[in-house]
Short mmCIF file of C-alpha atoms in Angstrom, two decimals:
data_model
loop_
_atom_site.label_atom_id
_atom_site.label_comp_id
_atom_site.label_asym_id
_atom_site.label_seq_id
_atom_site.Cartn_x
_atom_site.Cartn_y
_atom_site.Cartn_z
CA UNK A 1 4.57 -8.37 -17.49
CA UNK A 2 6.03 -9.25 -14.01
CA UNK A 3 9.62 -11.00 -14.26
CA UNK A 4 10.55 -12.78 -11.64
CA UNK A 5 13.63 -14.24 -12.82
CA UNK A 6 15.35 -13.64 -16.58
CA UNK A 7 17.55 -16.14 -17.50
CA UNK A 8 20.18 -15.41 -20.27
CA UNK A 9 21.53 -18.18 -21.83
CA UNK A 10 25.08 -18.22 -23.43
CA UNK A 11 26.57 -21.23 -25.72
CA UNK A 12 30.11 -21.15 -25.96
CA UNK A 13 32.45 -23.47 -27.77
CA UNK A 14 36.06 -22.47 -26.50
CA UNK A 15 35.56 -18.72 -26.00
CA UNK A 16 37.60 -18.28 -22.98
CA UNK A 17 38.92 -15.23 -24.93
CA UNK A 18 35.76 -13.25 -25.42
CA UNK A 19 33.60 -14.52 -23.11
CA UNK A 20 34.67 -12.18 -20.16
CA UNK A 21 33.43 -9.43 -22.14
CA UNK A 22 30.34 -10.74 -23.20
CA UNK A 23 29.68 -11.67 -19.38
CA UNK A 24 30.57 -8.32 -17.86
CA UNK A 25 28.44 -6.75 -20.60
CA UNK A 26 25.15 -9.02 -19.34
CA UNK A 27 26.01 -8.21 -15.71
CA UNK A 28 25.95 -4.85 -16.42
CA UNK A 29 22.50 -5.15 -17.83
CA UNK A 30 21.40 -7.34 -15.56
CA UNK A 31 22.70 -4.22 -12.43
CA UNK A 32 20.19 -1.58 -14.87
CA UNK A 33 17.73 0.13 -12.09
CA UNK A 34 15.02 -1.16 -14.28
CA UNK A 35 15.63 -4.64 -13.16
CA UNK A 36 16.10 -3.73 -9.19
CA UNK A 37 13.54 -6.63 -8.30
CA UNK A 38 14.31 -9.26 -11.07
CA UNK A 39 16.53 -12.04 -10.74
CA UNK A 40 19.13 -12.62 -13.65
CA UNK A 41 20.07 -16.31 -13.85
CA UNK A 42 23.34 -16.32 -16.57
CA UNK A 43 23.62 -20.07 -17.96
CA UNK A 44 27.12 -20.34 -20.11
CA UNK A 45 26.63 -23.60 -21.84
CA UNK A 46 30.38 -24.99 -22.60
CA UNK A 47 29.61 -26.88 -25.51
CA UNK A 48 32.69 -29.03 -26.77
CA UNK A 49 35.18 -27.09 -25.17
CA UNK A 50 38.84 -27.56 -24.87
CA UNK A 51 39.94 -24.64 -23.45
CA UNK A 52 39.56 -22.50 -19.66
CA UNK A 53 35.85 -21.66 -20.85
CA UNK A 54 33.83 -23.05 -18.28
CA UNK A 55 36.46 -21.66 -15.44
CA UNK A 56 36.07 -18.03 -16.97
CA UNK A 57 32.21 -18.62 -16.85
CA UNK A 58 32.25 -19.75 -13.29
CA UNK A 59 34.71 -17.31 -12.28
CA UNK A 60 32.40 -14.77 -13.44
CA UNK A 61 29.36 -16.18 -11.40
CA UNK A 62 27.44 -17.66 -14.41
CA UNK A 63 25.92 -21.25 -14.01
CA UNK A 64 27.53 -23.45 -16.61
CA UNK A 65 26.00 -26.62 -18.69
CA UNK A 66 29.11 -29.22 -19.52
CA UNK A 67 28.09 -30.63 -22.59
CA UNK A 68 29.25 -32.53 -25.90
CA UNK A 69 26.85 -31.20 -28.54
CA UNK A 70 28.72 -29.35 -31.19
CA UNK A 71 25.29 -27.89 -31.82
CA UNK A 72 24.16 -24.85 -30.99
CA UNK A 73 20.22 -25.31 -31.09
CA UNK A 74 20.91 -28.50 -28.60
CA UNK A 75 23.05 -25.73 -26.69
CA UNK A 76 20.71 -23.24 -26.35
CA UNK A 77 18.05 -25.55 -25.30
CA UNK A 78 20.14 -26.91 -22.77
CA UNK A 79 20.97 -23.82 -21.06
CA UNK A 80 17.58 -22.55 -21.05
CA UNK A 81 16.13 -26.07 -19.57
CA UNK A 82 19.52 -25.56 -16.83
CA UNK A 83 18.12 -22.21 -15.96
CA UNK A 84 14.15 -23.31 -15.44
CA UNK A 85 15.03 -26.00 -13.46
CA UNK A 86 17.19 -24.12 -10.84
CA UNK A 87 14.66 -20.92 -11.09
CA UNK A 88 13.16 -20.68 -7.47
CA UNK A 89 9.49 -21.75 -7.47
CA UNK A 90 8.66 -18.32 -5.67
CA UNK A 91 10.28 -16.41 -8.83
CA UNK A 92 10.03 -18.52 -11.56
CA UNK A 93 12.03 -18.00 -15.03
CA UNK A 94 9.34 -15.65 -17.07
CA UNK A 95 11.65 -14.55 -19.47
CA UNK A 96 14.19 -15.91 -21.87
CA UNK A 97 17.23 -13.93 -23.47
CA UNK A 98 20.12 -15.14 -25.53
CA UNK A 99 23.07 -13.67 -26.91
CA UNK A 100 26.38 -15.12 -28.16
CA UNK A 101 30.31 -15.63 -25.99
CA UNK A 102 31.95 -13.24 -29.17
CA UNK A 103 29.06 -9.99 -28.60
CA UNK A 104 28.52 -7.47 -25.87
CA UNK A 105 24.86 -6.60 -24.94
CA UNK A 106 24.35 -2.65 -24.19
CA UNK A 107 23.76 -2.39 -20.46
CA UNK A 108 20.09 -1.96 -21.41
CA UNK A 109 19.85 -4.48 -23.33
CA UNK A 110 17.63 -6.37 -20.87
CA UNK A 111 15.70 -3.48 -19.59
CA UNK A 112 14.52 -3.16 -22.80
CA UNK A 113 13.32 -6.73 -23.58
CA UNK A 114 11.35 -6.55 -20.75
CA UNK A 115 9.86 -2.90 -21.03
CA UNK A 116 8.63 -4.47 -24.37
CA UNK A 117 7.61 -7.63 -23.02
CA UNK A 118 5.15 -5.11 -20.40
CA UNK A 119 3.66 -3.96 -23.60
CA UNK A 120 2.73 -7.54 -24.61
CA UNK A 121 5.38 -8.58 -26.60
CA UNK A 122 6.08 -12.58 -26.52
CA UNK A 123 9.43 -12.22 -28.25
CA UNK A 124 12.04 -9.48 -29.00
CA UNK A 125 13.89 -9.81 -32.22
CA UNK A 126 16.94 -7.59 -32.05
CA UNK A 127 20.03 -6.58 -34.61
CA UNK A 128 24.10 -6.72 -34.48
CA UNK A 129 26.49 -4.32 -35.30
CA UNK A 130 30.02 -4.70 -35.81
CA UNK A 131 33.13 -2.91 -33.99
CA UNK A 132 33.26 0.42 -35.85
CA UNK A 133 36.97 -0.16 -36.19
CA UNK A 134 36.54 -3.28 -38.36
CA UNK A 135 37.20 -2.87 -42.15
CA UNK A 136 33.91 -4.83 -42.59
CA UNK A 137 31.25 -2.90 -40.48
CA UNK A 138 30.56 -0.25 -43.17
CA UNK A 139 30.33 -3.13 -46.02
CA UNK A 140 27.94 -4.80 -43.58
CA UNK A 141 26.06 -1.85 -42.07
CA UNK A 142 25.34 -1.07 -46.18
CA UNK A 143 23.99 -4.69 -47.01
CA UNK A 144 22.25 -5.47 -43.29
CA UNK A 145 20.40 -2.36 -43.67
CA UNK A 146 19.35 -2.20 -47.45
CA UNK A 147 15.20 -2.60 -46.17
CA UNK A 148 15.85 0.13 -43.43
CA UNK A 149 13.33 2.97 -44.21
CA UNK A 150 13.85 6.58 -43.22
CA UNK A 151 14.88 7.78 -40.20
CA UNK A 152 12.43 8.06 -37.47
CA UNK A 153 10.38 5.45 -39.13
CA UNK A 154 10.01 1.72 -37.03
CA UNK A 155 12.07 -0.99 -39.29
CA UNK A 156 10.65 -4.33 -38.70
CA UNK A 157 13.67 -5.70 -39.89
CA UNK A 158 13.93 -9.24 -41.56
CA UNK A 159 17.16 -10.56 -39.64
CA UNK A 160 17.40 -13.15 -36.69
CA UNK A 161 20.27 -13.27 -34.10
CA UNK A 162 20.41 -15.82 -31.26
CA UNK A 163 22.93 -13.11 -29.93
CA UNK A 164 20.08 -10.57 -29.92
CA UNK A 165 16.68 -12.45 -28.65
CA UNK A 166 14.44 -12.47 -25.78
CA UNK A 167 10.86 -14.49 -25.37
CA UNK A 168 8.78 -14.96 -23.02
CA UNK A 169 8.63 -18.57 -21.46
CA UNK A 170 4.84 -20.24 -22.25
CA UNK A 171 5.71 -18.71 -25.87
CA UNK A 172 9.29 -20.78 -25.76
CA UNK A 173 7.54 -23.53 -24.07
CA UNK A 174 4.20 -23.32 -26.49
CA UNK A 175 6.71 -23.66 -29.43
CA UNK A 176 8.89 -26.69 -27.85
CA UNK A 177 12.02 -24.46 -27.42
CA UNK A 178 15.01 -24.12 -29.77
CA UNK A 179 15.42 -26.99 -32.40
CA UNK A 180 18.35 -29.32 -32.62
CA UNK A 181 19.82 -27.51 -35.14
CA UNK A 182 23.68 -27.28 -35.47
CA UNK A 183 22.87 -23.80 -37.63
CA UNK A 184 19.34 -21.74 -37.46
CA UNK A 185 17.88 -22.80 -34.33
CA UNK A 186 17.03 -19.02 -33.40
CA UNK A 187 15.30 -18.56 -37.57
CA UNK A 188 13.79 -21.85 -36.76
CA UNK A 189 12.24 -20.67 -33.04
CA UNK A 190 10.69 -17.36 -33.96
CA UNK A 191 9.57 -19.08 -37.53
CA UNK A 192 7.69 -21.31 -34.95
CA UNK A 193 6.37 -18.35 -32.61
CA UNK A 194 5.47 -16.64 -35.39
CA UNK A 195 3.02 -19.69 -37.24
CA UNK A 196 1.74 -19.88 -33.11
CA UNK A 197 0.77 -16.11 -33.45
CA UNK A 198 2.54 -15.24 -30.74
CA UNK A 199 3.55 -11.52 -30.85
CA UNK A 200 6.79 -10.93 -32.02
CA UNK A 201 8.96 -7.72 -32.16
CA UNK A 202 11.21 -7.22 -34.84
CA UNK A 203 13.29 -3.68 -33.52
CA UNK A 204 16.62 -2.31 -34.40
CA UNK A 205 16.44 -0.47 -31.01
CA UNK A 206 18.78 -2.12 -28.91
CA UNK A 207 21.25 -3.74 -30.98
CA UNK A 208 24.31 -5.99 -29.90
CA UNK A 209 27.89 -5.41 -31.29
CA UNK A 210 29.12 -8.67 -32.48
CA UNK A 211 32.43 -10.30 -33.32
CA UNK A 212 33.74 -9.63 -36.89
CA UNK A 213 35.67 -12.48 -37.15
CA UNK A 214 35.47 -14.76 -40.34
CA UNK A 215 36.67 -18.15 -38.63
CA UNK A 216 32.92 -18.78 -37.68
CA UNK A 217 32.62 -21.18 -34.30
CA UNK A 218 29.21 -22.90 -36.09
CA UNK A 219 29.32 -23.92 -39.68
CA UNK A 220 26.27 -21.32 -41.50
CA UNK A 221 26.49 -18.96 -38.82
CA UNK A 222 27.23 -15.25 -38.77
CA UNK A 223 30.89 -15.58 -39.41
CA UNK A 224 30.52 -17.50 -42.37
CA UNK A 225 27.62 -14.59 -43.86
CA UNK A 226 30.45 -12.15 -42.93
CA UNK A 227 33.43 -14.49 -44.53
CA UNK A 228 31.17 -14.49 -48.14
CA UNK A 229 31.11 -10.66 -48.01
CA UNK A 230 32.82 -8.79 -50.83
CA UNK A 231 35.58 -6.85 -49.04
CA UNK A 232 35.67 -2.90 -49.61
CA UNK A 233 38.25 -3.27 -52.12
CA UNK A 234 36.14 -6.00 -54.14
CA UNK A 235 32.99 -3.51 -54.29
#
């Protein structure tokens, strides 16, 4: 597969915190040699804000979608529609990655999606990890990785992370894009692509460290699966 243009989209509802670090991280792996001749379109969608978020994503050179959703499927889809409409016709957007404003993407994070999307891939499911300082990320790492088989052994793992996803843009567009969903749009997409029989990639090769913070931005989301944990001392 021949990328013209990857666009990453990013929702963010006041994140003007984190956000600089989850944009460096995607220029970084947007700079990887692999990706000398692609374009990298970054689309921060401000969702609801009420803080400097959409000045921190402009100050860092990403496009940003002002919008009122309070829902990140709505979100998501926004930014990606943002980023295929300014696409230049000569490059077009061919690929689609999304992470989250509270994770940082390794810096080839994107070389990767696309090295597997040259192999035929439509989609690239990914995992999270959590800050190794965190009291939770052992707890988690334990529970997240209960199906892993032995080492050296593929894991087609059964988890889904809008922070960790990539898929290729007739797939995305063959599907009807990410739901209005205000928690599960990314379940509910490669659900879809999946039922389509689009070829989807379920890897633990690449993952994305993650936020472990238990005050969760969307209601069901990641925080809230980390806030229901038992702690280390409740084990």
């Amino acid at each position: 597969m021949s990328a013209g243009t990857v666009a990453v989209v990013v929702p963010a509802h006041d994140e003007e915190g984190l956000l600089p670090a989850a944009l460096a991280a995607i220029g970084r792996a947007a700079r990887h040699p692999a990706l000398a001749a692609t374009r990298v379109l970054t689309v921060v969608v401000a969702d609801g804000c009420r803080d400097r978020t959409p000045a921190v994503a402009r100050d860092a050179g990403a496009l940003v979608v002002d919008a009122a959703f309070r829902n990140p499927g709505r979100a998501r889809a926004a930014g990606v529609s943002h980023a295929l409409a300014r696409a230049d016709a000569a490059a077009p957007v061919t690929w689609i990655a999304t992470t989250d404003a509270d994770s940082v993407v390794p810096h080839d994070w994107l070389a990767h999606q696309l090295a597997r999307a040259r192999e035929g891939w439509q989609a690239v499911v990914g995992t999270v990890v959590l800050p190794s300082t965190s009291p939770l990320a052992v707890p988690h790492r334990i529970r997240y990785e209960a199906t892993r088989p032995p080492a050296g052994t593929p894991w087609a793992h059964p988890h889904v992370h809008g922070a960790n996803l990539g898929v290729a843009t007739a797939a995305y567009r063959d599907v009807g894009g990410f739901p209005a969903l205000a928690t599960g749009e990314d379940h509910a997409l490669v659900e879809a692509l999946e039922r389509r029989g689009h070829r989807v990639l379920r890897t633990a090769r690449c993952p994305v460290l993650t936020s472990p913070r238990l005050q969760a931005r969307a209601h069901g989301g990641f925080g809230d699966y980390l806030a229901a944990m038992p702690r280390p001392a409740e084990a």
